[in-house]
GROMACS .gro file of C-alpha atoms in nm:
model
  319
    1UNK     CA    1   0.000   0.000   0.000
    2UNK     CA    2   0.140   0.336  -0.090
    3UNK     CA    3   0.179   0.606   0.137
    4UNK     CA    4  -0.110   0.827  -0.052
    5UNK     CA    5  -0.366   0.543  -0.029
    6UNK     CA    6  -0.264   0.520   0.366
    7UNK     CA    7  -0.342   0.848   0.375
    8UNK     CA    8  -0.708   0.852   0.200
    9UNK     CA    9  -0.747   0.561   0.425
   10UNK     CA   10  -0.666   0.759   0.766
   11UNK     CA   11  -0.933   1.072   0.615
   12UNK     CA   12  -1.244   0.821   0.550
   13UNK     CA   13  -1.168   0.609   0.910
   14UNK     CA   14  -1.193   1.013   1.067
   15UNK     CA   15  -1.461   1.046   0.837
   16UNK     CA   16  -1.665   0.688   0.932
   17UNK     CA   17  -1.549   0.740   1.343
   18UNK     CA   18  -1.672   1.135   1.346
   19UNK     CA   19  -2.009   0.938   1.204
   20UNK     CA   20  -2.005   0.713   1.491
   21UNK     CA   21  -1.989   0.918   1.761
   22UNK     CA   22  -2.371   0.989   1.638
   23UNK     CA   23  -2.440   0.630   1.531
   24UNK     CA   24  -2.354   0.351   1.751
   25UNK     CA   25  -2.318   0.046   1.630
   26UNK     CA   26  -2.405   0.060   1.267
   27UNK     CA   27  -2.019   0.071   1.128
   28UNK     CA   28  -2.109  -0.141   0.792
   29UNK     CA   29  -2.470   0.077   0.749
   30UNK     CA   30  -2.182   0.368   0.809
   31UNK     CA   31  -1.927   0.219   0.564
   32UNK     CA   32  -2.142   0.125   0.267
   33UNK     CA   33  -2.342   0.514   0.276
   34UNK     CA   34  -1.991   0.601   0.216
   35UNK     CA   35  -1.899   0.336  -0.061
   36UNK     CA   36  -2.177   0.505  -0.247
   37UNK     CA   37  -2.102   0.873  -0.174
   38UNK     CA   38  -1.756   0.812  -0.304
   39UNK     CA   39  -1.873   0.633  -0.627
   40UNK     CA   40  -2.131   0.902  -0.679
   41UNK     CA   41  -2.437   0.737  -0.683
   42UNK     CA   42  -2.746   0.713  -0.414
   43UNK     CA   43  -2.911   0.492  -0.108
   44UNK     CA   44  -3.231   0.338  -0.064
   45UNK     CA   45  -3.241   0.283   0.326
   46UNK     CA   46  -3.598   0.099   0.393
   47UNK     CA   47  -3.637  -0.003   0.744
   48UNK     CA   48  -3.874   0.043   1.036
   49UNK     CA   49  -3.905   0.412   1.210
   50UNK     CA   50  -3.635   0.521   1.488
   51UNK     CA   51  -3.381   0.285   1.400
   52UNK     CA   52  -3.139   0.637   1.303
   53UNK     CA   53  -3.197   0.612   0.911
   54UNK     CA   54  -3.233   1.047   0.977
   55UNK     CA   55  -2.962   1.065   1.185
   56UNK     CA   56  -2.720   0.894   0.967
   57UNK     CA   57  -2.754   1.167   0.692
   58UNK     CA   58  -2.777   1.470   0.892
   59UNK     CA   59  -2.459   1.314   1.076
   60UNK     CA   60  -2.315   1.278   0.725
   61UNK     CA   61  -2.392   1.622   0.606
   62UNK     CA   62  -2.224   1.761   0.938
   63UNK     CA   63  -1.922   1.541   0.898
   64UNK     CA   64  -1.829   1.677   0.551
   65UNK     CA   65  -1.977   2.034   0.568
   66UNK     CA   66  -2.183   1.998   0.302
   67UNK     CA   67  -2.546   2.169   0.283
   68UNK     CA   68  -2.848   1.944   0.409
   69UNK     CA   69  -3.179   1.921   0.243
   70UNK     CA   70  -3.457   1.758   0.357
   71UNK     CA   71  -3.787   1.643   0.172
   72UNK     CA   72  -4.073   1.468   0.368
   73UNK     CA   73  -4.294   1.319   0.072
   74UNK     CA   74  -4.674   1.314   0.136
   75UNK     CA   75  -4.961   1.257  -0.088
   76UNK     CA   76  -4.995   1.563  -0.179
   77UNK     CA   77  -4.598   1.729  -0.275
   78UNK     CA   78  -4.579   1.867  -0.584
   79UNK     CA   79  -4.300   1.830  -0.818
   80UNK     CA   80  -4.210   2.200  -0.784
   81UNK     CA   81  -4.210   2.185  -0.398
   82UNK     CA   82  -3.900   1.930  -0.499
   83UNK     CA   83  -3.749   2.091  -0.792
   84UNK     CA   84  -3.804   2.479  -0.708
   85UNK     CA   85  -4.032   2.720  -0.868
   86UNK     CA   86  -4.044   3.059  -1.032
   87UNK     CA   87  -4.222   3.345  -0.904
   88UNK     CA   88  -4.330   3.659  -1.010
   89UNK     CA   89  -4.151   3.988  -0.837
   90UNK     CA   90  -4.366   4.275  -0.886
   91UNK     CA   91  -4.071   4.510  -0.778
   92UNK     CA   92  -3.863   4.393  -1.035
   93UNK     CA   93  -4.129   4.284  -1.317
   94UNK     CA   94  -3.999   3.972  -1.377
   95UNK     CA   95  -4.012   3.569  -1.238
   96UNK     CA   96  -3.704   3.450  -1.057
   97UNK     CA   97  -3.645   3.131  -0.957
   98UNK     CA   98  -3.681   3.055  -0.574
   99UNK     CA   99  -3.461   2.698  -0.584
  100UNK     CA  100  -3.637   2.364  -0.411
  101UNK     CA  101  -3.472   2.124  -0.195
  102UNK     CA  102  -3.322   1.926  -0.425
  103UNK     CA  103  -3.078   2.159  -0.454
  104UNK     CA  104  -2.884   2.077  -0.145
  105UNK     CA  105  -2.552   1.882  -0.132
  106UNK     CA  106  -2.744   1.558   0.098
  107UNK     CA  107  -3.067   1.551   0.021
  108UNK     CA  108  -3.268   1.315   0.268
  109UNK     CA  109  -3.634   1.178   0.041
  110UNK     CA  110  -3.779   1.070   0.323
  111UNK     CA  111  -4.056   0.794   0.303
  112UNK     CA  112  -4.031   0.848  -0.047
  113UNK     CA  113  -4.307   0.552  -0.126
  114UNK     CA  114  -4.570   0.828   0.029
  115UNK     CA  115  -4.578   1.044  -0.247
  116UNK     CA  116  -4.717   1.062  -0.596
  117UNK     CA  117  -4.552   0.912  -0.910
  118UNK     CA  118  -4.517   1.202  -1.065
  119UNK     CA  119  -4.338   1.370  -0.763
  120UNK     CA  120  -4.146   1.055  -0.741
  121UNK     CA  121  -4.028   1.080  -1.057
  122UNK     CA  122  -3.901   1.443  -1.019
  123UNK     CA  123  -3.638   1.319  -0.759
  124UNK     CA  124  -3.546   1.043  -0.976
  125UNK     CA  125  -3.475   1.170  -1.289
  126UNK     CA  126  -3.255   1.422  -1.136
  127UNK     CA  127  -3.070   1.162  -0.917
  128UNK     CA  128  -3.033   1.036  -1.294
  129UNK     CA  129  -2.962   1.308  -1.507
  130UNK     CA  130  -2.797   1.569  -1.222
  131UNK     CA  131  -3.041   1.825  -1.350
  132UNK     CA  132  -3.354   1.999  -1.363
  133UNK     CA  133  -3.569   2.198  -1.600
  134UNK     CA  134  -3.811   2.426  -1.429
  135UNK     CA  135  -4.011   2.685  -1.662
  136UNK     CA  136  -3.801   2.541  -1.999
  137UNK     CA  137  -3.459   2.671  -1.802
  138UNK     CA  138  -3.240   2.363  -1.725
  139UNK     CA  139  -3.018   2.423  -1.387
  140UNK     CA  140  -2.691   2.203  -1.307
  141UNK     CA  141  -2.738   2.056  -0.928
  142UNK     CA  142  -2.463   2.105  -0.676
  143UNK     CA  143  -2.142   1.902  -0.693
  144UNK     CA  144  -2.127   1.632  -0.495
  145UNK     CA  145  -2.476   1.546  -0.488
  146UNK     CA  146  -2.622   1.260  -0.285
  147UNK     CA  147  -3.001   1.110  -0.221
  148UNK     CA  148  -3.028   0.894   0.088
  149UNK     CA  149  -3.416   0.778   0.029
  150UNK     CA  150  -3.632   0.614   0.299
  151UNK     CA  151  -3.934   0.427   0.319
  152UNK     CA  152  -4.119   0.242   0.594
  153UNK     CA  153  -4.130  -0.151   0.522
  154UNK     CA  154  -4.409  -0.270   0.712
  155UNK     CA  155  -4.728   0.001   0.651
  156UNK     CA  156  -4.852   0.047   0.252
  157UNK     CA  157  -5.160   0.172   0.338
  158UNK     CA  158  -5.146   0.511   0.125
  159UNK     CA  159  -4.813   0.445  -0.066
  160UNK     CA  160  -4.658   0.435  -0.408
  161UNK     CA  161  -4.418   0.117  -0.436
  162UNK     CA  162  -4.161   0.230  -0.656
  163UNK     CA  163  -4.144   0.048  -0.951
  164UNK     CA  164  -3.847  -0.162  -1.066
  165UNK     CA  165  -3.745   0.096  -1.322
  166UNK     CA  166  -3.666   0.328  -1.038
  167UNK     CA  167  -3.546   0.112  -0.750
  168UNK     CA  168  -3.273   0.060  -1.063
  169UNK     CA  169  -3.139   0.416  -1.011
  170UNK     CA  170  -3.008   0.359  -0.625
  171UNK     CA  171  -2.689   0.238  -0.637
  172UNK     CA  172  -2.708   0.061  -0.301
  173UNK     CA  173  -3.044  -0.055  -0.090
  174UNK     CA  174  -2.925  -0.088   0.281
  175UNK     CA  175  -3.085  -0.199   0.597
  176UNK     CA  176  -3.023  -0.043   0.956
  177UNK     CA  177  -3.146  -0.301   1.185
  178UNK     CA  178  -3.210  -0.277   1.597
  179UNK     CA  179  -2.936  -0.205   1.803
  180UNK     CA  180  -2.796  -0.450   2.096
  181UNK     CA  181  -2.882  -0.400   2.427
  182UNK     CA  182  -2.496  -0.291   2.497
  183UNK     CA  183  -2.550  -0.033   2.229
  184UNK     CA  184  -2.876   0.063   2.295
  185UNK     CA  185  -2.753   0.107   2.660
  186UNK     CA  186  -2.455   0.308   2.510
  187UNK     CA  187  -2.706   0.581   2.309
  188UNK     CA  188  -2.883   0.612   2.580
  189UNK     CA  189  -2.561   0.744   2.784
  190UNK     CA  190  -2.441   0.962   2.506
  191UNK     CA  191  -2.810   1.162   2.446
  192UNK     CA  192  -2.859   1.175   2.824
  193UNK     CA  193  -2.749   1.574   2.779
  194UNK     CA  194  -2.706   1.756   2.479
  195UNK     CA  195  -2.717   1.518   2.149
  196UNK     CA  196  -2.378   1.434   2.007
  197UNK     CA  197  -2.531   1.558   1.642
  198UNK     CA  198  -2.512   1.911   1.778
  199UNK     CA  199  -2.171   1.897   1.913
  200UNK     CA  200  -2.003   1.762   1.563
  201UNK     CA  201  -1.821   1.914   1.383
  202UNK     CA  202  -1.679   1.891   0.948
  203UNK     CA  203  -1.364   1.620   0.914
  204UNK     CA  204  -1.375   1.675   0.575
  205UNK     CA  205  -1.423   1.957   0.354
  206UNK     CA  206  -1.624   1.980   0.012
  207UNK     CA  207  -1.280   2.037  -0.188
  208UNK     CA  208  -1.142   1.703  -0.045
  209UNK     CA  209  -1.456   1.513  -0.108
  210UNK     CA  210  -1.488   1.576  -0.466
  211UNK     CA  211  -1.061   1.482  -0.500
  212UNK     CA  212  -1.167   1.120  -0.344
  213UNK     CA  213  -1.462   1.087  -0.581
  214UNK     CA  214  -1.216   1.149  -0.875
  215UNK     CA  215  -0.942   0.915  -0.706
  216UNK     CA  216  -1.234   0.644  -0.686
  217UNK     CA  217  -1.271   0.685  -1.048
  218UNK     CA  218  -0.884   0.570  -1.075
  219UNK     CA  219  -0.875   0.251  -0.902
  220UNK     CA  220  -0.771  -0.024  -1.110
  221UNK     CA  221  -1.058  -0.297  -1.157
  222UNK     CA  222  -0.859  -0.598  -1.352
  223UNK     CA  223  -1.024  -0.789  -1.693
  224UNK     CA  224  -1.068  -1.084  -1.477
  225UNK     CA  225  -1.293  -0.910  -1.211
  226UNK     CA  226  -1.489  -0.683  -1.492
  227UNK     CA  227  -1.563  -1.072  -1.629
  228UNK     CA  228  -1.618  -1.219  -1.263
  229UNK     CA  229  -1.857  -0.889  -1.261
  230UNK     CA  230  -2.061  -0.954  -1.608
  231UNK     CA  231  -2.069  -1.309  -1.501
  232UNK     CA  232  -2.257  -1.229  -1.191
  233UNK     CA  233  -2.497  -0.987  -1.321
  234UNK     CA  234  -2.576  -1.200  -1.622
  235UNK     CA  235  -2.667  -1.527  -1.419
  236UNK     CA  236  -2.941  -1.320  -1.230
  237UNK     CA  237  -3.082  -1.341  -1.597
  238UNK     CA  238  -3.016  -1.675  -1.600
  239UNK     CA  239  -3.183  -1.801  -1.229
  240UNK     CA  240  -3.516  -2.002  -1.294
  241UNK     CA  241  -3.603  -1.839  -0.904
  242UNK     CA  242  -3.498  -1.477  -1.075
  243UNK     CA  243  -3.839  -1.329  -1.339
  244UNK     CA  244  -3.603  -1.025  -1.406
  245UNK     CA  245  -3.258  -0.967  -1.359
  246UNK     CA  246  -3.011  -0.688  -1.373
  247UNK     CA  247  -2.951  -0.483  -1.599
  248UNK     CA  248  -2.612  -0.375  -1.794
  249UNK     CA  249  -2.663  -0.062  -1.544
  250UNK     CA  250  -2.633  -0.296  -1.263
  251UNK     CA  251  -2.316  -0.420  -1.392
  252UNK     CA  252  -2.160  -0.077  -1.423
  253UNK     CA  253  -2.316   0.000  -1.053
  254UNK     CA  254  -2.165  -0.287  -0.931
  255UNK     CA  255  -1.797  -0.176  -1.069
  256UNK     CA  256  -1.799   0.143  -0.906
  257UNK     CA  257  -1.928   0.033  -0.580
  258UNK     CA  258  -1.614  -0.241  -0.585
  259UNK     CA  259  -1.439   0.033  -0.634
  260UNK     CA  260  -1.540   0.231  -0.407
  261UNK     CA  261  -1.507  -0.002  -0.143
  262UNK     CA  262  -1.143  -0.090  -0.237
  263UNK     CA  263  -1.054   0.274  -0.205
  264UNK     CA  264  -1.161   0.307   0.154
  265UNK     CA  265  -1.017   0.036   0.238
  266UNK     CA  266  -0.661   0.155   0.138
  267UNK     CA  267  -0.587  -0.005  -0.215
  268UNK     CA  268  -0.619   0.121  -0.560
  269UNK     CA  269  -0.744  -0.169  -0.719
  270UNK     CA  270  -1.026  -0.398  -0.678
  271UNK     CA  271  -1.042  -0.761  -0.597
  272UNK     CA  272  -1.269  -1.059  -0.634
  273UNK     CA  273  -1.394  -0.993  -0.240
  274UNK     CA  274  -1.523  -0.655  -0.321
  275UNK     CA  275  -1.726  -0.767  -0.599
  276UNK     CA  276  -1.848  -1.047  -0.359
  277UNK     CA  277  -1.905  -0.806  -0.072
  278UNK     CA  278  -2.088  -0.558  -0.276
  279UNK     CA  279  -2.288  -0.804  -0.483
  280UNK     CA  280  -2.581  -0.826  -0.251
  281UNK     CA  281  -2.617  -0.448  -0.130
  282UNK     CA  282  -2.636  -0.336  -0.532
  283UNK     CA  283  -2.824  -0.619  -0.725
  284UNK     CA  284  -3.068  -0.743  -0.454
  285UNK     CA  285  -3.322  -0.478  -0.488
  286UNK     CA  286  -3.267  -0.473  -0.892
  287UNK     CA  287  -3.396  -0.835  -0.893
  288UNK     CA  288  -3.792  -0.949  -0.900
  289UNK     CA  289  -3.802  -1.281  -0.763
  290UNK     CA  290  -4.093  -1.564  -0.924
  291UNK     CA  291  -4.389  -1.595  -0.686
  292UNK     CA  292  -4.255  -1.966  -0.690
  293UNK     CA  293  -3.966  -1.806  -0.493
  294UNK     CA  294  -4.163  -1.628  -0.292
  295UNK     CA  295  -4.392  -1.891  -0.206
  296UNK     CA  296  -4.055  -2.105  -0.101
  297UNK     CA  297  -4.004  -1.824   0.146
  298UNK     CA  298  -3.720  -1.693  -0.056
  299UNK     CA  299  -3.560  -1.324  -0.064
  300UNK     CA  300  -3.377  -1.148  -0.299
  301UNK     CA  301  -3.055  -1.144  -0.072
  302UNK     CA  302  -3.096  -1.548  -0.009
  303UNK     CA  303  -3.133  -1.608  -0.379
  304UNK     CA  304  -2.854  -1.393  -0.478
  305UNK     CA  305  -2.614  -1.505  -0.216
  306UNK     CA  306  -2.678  -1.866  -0.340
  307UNK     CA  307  -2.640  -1.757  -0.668
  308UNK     CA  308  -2.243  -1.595  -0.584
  309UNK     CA  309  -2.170  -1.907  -0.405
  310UNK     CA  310  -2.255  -2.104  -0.754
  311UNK     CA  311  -2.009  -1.844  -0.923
  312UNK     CA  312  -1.679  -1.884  -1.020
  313UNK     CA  313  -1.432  -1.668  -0.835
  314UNK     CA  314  -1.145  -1.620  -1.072
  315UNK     CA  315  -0.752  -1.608  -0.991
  316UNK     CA  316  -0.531  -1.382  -1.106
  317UNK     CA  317  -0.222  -1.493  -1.263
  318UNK     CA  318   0.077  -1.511  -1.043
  319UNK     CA  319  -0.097  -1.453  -0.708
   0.00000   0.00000   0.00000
């Protein structure tokens, strides 16, 4: 490892440990949100209220100094109320444009499944295209910019599933889960006063975030693991327990998560492991499983994980 990957390495552990003092206990929830800042792409967290899916962003805005936005989707948001809108100033006899939240740096869709289609798809396409048109006028978004979305697993009453389509543009779907007692025991000590969210302070600045997402670009990801990737990605097609599988985008999402995670974890190229590591957090919610699957009892994480263990790993030449 050279000395300016051991480096990087020392500026995301500040970054992931300033994070913790917030979140206890959720180091690989933590570490993956990271993995997919880096490699520029966006979260799906869907898990059960109070579990710290809020705090995790706001703690990740703080950490890197970056401007917070955040949207609470109901029935009735309107596109503009995401995108921005354009109103009329009498002094000045002409509309100006008074920017949404989507303009932020973090933008936190929460319950996103609450809302329309239609205001759905405002948030998606520019998580897609890093744009949006309001009143003909198309307007760059903010460098870096990153979605953490949330919805509530266990009540529909009242929501809008997203459809496969868009689940496809999150690079990453992650799950929180309940803390230990130990750990519950431990937030419960640390929130007794004053919150540890209001005492924390940047570890990173804007500047240095952007030079790691370029960097990420730059890690080396072998022919043999680009194959051991396509070869993954195309067996979901493959699976008679698998109706639809990923797409070529998965494949791409898939590279630039392993890359991602190689980079913070001090090398500058990618391995088999990461690939294997990543697999399941990328490509599980990309998948739609056949209701004989899901009459088995089968999820989208069990059948993929089966389906990695079938795959080939491959071996580099003179390792």
């Amino acid at each position: 490892m050279n000395q300016q990957m051991t480096g990087q390495q020392t500026k995301v552990n500040e970054l992931i440990e300033n994070i913790e003092r917030v979140m206890v206990g959720k180091r690989d929830a933590i570490e993956l949100t990271i993995v997919a800042l880096l490699a520029q792409g966006h979260v799906l967290l869907e898990d059960v209220p109070g579990v710290g899916k809020t705090m995790l962003v706001r703690a990740l805005a703080k950490s890197v100094d970056l401007q917070f936005s955040r949207i609470q989707f109901t029935p009735d948001l309107l596109p503009s109320d995401v995108t921005g809108v354009s109103i009329y100033n009498q002094k000045e006899m002409k509309f100006e444009f008074q920017p949404g939240p989507i303009m932020g740096n973090i933008v936190l869709a929460d319950e996103i499944n609450r809302t329309s289609p239609k205001t759905q798809s405002a948030l998606l396409e520019s998580m897609e295209e890093k744009h949006i048109t309001v009143d003909g006028v198309t307007m760059r978004l903010n460098d870096p910019f990153f979605v953490l979305a949330t919805q509530n697993p266990i009540e529909y009453e009242g929501t809008y599933p997203l459809p496969e389509a868009q689940l496809d543009r999150f690079l990453l779907k992650l799950k929180m889960g309940y803390p230990v007692k130990q750990e519950e025991i431990t937030m419960l000590d640390r929130t007794a006063n004053v919150h540890p969210i209001d005492t924390l302070t940047p570890v990173m600045t804007r500047g240095e975030l952007l030079e790691k997402q370029n960097e990420v670009r730059d890690v080396h990801v072998s022919d043999s693991v680009k194959k051991y990737i396509v070869e993954i990605v195309s067996n979901t097609r493959k699976n008679p327990l698998i109706q639809l599988g990923a797409s070529p985008r998965a494949s791409i999402a898939l590279m630039k998560a392993a890359q991602a995670y190689a980079y913070i974890h001090g090398r500058d190229y990618t391995v088999p492991d990461d690939v294997k590591y990543m697999a399941p957090h990328v490509l599980s919610h990309r998948l739609l499983l056949t209701s004989e699957a899901k009459f088995e009892g089968k999820t989208d994480k069990q059948v993929l994980e089966d389906l990695i263990k079938k795959t080939m790993i491959p071996i580099e030449r003179g390792s």
